[in-house]
PDB file of C-alpha atoms in Angstrom:
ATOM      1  CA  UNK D   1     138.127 -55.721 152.048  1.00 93.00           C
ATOM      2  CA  UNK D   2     135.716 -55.576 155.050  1.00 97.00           C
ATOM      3  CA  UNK D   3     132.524 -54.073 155.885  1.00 98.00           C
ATOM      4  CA  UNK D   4     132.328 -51.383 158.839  1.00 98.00           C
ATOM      5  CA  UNK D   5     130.461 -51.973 161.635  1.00 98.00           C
ATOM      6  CA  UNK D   6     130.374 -48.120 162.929  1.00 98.00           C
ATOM      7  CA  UNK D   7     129.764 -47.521 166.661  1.00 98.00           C
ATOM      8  CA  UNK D   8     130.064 -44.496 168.688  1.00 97.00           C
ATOM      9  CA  UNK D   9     132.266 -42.839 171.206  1.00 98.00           C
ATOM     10  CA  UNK D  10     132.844 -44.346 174.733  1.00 97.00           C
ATOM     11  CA  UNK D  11     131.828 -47.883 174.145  1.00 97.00           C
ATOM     12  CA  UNK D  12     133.015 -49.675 177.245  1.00 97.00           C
ATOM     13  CA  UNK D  13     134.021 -53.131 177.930  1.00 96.00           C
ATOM     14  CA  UNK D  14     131.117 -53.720 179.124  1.00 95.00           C
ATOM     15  CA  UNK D  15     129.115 -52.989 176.172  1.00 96.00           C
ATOM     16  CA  UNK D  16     131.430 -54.949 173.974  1.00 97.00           C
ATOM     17  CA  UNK D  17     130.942 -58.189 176.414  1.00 96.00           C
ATOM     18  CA  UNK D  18     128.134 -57.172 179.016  1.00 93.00           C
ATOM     19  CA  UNK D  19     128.921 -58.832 182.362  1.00 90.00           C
ATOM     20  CA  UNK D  20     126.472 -61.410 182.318  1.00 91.00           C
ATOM     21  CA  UNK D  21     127.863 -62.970 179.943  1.00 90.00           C
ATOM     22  CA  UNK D  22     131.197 -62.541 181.043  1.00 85.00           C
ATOM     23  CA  UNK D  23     131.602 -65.521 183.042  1.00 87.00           C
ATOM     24  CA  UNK D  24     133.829 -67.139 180.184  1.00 88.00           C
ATOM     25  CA  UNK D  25     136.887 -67.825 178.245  1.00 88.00           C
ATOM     26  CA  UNK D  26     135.274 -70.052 175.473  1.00 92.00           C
ATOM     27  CA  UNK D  27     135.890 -67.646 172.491  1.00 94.00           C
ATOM     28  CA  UNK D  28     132.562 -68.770 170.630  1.00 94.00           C
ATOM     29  CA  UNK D  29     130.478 -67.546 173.677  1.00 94.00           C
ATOM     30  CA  UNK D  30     132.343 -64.131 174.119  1.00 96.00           C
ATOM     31  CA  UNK D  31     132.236 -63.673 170.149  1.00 96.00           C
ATOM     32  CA  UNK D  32     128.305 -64.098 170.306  1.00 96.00           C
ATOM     33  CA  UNK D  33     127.949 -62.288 172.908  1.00 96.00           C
ATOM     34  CA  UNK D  34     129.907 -58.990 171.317  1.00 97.00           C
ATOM     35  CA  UNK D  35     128.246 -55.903 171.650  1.00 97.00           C
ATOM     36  CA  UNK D  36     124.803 -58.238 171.927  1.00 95.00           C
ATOM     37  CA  UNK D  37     123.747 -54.523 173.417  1.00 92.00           C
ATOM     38  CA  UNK D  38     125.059 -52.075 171.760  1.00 93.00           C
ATOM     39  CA  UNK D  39     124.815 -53.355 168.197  1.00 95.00           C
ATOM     40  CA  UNK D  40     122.555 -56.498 168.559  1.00 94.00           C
ATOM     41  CA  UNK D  41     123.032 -57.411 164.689  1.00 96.00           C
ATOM     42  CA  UNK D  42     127.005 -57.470 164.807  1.00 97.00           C
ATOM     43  CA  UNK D  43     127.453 -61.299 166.374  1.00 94.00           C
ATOM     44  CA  UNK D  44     124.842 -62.202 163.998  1.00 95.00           C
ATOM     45  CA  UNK D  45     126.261 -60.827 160.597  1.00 97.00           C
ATOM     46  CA  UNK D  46     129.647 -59.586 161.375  1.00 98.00           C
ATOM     47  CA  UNK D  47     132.050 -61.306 158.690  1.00 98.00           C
ATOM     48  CA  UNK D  48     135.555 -62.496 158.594  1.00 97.00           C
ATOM     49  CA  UNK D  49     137.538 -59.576 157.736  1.00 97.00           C
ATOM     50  CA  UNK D  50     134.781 -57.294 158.769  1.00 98.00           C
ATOM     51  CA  UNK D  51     136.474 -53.832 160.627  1.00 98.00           C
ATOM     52  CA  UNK D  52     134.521 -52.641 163.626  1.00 98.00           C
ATOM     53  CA  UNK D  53     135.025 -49.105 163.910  1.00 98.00           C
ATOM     54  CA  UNK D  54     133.948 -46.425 166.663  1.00 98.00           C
ATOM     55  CA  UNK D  55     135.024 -42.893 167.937  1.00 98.00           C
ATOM     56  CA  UNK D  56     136.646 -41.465 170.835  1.00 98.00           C
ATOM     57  CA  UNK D  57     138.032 -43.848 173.928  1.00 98.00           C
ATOM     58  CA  UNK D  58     136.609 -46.756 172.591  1.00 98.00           C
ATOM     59  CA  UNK D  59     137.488 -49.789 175.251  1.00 97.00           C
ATOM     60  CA  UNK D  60     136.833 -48.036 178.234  1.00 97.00           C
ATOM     61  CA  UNK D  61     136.076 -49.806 181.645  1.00 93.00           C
ATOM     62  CA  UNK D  62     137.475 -52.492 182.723  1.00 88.00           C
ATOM     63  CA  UNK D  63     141.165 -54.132 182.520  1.00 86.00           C
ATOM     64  CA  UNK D  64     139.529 -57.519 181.237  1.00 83.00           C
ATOM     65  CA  UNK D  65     140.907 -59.151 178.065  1.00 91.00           C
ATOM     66  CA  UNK D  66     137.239 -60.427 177.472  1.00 95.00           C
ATOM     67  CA  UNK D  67     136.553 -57.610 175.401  1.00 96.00           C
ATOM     68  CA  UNK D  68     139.269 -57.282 172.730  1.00 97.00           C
ATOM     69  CA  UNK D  69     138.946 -61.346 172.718  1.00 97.00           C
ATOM     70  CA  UNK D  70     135.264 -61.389 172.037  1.00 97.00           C
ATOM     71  CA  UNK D  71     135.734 -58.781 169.373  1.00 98.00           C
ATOM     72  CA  UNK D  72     138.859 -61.027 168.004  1.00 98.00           C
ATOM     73  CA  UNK D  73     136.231 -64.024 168.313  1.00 97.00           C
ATOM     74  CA  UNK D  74     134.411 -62.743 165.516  1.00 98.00           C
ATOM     75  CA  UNK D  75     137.120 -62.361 163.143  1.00 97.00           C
ATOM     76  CA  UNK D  76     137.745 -58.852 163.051  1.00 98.00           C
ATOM     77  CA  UNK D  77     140.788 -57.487 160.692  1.00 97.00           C
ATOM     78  CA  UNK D  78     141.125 -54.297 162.703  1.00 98.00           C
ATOM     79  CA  UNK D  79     139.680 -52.105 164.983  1.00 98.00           C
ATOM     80  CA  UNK D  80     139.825 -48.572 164.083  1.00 98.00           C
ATOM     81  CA  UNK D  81     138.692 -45.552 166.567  1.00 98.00           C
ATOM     82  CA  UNK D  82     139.485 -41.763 167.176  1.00 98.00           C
ATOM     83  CA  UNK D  83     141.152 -42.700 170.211  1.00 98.00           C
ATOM     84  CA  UNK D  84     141.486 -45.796 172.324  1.00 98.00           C
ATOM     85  CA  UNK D  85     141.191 -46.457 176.132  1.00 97.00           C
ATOM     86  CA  UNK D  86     144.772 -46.993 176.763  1.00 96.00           C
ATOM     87  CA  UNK D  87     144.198 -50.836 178.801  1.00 95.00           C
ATOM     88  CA  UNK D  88     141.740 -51.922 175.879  1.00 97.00           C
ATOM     89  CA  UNK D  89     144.447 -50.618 173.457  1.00 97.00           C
ATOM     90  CA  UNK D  90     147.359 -52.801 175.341  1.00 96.00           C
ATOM     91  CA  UNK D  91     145.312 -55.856 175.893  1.00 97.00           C
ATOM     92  CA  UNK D  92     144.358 -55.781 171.882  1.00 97.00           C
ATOM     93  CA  UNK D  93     148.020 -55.927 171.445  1.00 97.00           C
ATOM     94  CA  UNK D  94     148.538 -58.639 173.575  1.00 96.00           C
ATOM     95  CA  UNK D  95     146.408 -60.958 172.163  1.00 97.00           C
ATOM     96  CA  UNK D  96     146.831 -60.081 168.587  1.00 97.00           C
ATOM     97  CA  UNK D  97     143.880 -57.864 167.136  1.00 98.00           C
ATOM     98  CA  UNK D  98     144.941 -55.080 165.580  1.00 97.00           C
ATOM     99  CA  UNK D  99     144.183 -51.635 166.380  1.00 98.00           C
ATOM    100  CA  UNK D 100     144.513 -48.473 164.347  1.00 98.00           C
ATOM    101  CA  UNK D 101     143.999 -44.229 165.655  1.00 97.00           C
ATOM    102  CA  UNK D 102     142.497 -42.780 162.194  1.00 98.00           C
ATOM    103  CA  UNK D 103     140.257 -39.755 163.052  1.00 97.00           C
ATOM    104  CA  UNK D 104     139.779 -38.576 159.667  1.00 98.00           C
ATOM    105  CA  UNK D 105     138.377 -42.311 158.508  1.00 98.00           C
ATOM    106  CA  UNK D 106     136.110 -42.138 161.163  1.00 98.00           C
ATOM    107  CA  UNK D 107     134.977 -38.875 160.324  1.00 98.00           C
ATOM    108  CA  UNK D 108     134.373 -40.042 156.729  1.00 98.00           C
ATOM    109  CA  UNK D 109     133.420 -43.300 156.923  1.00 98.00           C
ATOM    110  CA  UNK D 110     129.592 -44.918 157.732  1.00 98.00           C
ATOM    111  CA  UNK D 111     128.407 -48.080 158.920  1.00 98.00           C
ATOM    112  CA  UNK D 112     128.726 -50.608 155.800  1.00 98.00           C
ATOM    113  CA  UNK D 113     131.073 -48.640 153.516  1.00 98.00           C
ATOM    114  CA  UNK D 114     133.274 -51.085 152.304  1.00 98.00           C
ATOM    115  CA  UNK D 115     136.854 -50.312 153.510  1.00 98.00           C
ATOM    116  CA  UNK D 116     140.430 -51.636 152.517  1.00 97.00           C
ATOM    117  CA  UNK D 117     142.893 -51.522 155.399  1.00 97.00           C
ATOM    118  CA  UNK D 118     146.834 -52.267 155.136  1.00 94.00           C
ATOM    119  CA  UNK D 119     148.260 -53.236 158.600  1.00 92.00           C
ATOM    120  CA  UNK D 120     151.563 -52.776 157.161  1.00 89.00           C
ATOM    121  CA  UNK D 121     151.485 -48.900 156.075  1.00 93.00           C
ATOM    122  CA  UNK D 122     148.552 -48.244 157.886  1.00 95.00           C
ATOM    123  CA  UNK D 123     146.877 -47.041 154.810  1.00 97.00           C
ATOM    124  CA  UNK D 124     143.040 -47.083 154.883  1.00 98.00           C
ATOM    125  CA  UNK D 125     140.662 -46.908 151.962  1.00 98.00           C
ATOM    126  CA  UNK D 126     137.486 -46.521 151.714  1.00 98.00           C
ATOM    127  CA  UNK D 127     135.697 -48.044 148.832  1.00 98.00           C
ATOM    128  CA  UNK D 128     132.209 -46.765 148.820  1.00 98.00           C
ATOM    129  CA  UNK D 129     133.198 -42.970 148.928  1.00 98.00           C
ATOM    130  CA  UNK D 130     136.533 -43.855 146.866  1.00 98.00           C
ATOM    131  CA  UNK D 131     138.542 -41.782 150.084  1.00 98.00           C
ATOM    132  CA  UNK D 132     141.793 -42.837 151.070  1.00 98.00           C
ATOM    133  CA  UNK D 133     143.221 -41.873 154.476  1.00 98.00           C
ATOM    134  CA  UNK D 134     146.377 -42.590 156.857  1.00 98.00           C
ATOM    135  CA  UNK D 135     146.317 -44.194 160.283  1.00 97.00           C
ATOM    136  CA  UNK D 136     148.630 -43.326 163.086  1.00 87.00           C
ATOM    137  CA  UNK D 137     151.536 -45.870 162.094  1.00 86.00           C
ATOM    138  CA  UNK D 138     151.614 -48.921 164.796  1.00 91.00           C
ATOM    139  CA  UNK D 139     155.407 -48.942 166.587  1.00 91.00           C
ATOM    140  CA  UNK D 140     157.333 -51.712 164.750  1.00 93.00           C
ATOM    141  CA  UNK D 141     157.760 -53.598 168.152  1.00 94.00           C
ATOM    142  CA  UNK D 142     154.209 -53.731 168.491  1.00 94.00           C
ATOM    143  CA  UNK D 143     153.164 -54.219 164.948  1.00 94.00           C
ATOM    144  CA  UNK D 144     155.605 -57.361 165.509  1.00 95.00           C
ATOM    145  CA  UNK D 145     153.136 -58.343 168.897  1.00 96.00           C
ATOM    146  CA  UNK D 146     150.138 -58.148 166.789  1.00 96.00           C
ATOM    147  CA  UNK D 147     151.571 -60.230 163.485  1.00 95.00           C
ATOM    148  CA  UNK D 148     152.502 -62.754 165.754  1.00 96.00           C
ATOM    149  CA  UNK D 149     148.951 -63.155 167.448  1.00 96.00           C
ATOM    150  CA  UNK D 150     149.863 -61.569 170.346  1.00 97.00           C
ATOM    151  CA  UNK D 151     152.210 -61.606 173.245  1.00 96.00           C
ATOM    152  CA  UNK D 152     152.908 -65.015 174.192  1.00 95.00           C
ATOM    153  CA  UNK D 153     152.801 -66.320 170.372  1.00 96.00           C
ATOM    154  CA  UNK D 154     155.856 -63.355 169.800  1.00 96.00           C
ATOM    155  CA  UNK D 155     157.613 -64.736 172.959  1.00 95.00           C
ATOM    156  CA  UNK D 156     157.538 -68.063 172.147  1.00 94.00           C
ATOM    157  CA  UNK D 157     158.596 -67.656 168.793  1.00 94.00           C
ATOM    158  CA  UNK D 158     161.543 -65.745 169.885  1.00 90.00           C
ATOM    159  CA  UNK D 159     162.730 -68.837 171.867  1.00 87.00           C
ATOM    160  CA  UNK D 160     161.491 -67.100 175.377  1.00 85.00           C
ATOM    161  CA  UNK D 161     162.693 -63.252 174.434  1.00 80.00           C
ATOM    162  CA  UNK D 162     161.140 -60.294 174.277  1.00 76.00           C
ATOM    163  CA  UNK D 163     163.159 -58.525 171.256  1.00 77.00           C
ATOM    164  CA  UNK D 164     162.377 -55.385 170.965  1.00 74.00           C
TER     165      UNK D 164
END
């Protein structure tokens, strides 16, 4: 069980990881540093397990993996939007965070509800308002990416294969 951490639609790469601080790959920075302008209390009370959840393309912008990292960083279970940018939605794969389509749980969900999410079946409930709801199912091959902590963790545990 996580808390939400609600944001709105089209929040770009650069609002997850403004530029400036950008200039990185030490995942402590990036992770306080994540959305430091968009939701200036998130790096500071975020939890792990916590779900960060916003509405339509969320992760639009740019092609950098700084973004889902810095939101990874922080020890998100899952993020969960009405729609994804489809290059933040790849690179989340890639490195292992887990992302989940779920209109309906957006629509009925607010910032700090309480929310239980299985990766598995994709089932989301929502604790505070006692509504359950039903994500868009991940595809086994990349459900398989994200268990493993991403792409290079599922390639090397598959002795250098990509098995789909």
């Amino acid at each position: 069980m996580g808390r939400i951490w609600k944001v709105g639609d089209n929040i770009n790469t650069d609002l997850i990881i403004p530029g400036r601080y950008n200039v990185t790959t030490d995942h402590a920075q990036l992770a306080k540093y994540c959305l430091y302008e968009a939701y200036p209390e998130f790096s500071q009370g975020v939890q792990p397990g916590d779900i960060l959840m916003g509405g339509h393309n969320f992760g639009c912008g740019s092609s950098r993996e700084h973004a889902p990292t810095a939101i990874l960083a922080n020890h998100v279970k899952v993020v969960i939007a009405r729609s994804f940018a489809r290059i933040f939605y790849r690179n989340a794969v890639n490195i292992g965070l887990p992302v989940l389509v779920c209109e309906e749980a957006v629509l009925n969900s607010e910032d700090g509800h309480q929310l239980e999410v299985d990766l598995t079946s994709g089932q989301i409930s929502n604790i505070t308002t006692g509504k359950k709801f039903q994500s868009e199912p991940l595809d086994p091959f990349v459900a398989r990416i994200v268990a493993a902590g991403g792409i290079i963790n599922y390639i090397e545990a598959n002795n250098g294969q990509l098995i789909y």
